[in-house]
Coordinates of C-alpha atoms in Angstrom, one line a residue:
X1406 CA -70.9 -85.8 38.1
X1407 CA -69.7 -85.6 41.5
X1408 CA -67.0 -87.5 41.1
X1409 CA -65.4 -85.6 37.8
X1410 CA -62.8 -83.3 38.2
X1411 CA -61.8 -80.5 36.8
X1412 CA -58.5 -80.8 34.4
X1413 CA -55.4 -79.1 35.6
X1414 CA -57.2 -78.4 39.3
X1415 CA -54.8 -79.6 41.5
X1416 CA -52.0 -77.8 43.2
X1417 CA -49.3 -78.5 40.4
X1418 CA -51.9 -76.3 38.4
X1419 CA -51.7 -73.6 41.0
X1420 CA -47.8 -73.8 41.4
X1421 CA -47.3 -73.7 37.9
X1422 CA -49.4 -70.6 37.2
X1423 CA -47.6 -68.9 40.3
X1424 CA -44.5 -69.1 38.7
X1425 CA -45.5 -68.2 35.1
X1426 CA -46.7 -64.5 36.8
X1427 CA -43.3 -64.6 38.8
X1428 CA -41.2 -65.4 35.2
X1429 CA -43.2 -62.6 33.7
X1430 CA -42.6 -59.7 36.0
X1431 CA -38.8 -60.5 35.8
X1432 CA -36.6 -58.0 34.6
X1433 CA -34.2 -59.1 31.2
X1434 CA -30.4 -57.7 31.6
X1435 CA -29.9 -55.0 29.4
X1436 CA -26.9 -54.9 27.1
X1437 CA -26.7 -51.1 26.7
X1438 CA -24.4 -49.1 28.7
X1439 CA -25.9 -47.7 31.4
X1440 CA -27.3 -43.7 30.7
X1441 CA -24.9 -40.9 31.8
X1442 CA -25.7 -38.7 34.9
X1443 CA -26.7 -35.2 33.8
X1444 CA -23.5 -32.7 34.5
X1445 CA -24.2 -31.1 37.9
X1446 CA -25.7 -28.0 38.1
X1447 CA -22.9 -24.8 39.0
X1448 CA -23.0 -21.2 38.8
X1449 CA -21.5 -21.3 35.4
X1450 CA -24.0 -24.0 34.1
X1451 CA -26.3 -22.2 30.8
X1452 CA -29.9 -22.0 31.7
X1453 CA -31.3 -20.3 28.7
X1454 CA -30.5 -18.0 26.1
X1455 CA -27.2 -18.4 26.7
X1456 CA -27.1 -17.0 30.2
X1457 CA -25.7 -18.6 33.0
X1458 CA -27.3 -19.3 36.0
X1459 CA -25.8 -16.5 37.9
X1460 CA -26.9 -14.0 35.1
X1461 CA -30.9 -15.3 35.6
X1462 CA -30.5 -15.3 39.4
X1463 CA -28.8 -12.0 39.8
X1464 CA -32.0 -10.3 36.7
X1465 CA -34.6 -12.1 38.5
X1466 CA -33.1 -10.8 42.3
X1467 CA -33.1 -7.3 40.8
X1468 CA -36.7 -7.2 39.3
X1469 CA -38.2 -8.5 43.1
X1470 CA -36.2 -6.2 45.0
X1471 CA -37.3 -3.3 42.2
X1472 CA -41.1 -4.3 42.8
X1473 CA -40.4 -4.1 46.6
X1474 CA -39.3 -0.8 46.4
X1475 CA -41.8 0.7 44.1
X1476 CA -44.7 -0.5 46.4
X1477 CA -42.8 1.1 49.2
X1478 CA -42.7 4.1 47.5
X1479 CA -46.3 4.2 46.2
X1480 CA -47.7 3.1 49.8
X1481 CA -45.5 4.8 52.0
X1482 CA -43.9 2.1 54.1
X1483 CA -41.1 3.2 55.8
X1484 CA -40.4 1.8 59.0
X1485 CA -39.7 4.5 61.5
X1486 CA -36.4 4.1 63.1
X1487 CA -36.5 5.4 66.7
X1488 CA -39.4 6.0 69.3
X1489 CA -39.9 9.7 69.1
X1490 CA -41.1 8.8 64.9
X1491 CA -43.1 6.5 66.2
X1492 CA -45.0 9.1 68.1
X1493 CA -44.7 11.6 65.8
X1494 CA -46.6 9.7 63.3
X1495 CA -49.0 8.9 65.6
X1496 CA -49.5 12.4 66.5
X1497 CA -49.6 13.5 62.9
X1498 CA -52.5 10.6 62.0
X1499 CA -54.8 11.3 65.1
X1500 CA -54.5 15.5 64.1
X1501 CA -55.7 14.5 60.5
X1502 CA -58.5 12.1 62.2
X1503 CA -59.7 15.5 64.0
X1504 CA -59.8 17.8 61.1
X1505 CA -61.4 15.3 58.8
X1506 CA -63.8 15.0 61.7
X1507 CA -64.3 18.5 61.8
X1508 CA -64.2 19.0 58.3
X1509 CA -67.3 16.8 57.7
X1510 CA -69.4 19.6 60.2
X1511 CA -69.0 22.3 57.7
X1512 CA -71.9 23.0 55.4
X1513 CA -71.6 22.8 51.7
X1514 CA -70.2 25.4 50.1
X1515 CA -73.2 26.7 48.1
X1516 CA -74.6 27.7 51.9
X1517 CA -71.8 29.0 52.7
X1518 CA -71.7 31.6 49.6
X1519 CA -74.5 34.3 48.7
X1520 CA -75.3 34.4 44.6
X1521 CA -75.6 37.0 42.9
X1522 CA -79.3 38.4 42.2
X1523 CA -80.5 36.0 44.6
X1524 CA -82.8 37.9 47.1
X1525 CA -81.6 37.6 50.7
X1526 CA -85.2 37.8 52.4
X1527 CA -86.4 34.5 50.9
X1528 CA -85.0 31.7 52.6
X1529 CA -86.1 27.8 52.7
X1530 CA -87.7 26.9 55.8
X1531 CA -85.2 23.7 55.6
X1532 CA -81.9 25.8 55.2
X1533 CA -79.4 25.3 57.8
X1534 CA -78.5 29.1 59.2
X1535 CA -74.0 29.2 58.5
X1536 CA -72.2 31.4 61.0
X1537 CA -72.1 34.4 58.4
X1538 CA -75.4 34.7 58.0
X1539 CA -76.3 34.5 61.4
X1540 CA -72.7 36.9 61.9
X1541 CA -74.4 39.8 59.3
X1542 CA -77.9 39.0 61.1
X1543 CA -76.3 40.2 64.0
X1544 CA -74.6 43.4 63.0
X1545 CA -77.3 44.2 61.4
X1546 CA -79.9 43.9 64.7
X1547 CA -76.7 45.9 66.6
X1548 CA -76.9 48.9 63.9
X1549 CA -80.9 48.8 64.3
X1550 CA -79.8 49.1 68.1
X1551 CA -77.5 51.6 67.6
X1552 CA -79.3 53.9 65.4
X1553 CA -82.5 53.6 67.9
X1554 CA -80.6 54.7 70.8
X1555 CA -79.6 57.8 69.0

């Protein structure tokens, strides 16, 4: 047994099978003609729907540049052209900071107004005093004053 060899094990074997791949993976000469190039691709060329590409270039140009301008307009984006804008703006956005600033101190409205029917002497312990009432409060000590001294 150690002396039998395998059939077809020697390096003929091996050559032979080498080549068999190398004859497989070789490419045949066609006989049709070779395919034609695709035309180039020009202005004038149809895309689709018989448009050309100039026509789909030029609607698709105008619908960005439309979007662009309607988010500029919805957002405010202008760019401000020369320095005293600039601080113009700036000046404009920092008086709105202070009045919404100051506008959050103000009390709600309902303590601000008196309703009808509703008696003046009872007050909540927890309600914040607004400058009218303390204003009428007062007159009203000043006329006591007043009428006193008379």
């Amino acid at each position: 047994m150690a002396g039998r060899r395998w059939r077809g094990a020697g390096p003929l074997w091996a050559l032979g099978l080498c080549l068999s791949r190398v004859a497989s993976q070789l490419v045949e000469p066609s006989t049709a003609p070779p395919k034609p190039k695709p035309p180039p691709l020009t202005k004038e060329t149809v895309v689709f729907w018989d448009m050309r590409l100039w026509h789909v270039v030029g609607i698709f140009s105008l619908f960005v540049l439309s979007i662009i301008i309607t988010l500029c307009c919805v957002f405010n984006c202008r760019v401000p052209r020369t320095r005293k804008e600039i601080e113009a703006r700036y000046l404009q956005r920092k008086a709105a900071k202070m009045y919404t600033d100051k506008l959050e101190t103000v009390p709600p409205l309902n303590e601000l107004t008196e309703i009808p029917g509703e008696d003046k002497k009872k007050k909540k312990k927890d309600s914040v005093d607004t400058v009218a009432i303390k204003v009428e409060e007062d007159e009203k000590n000043e006329a006591k004053k007043k009428k006193g001294e008379k």
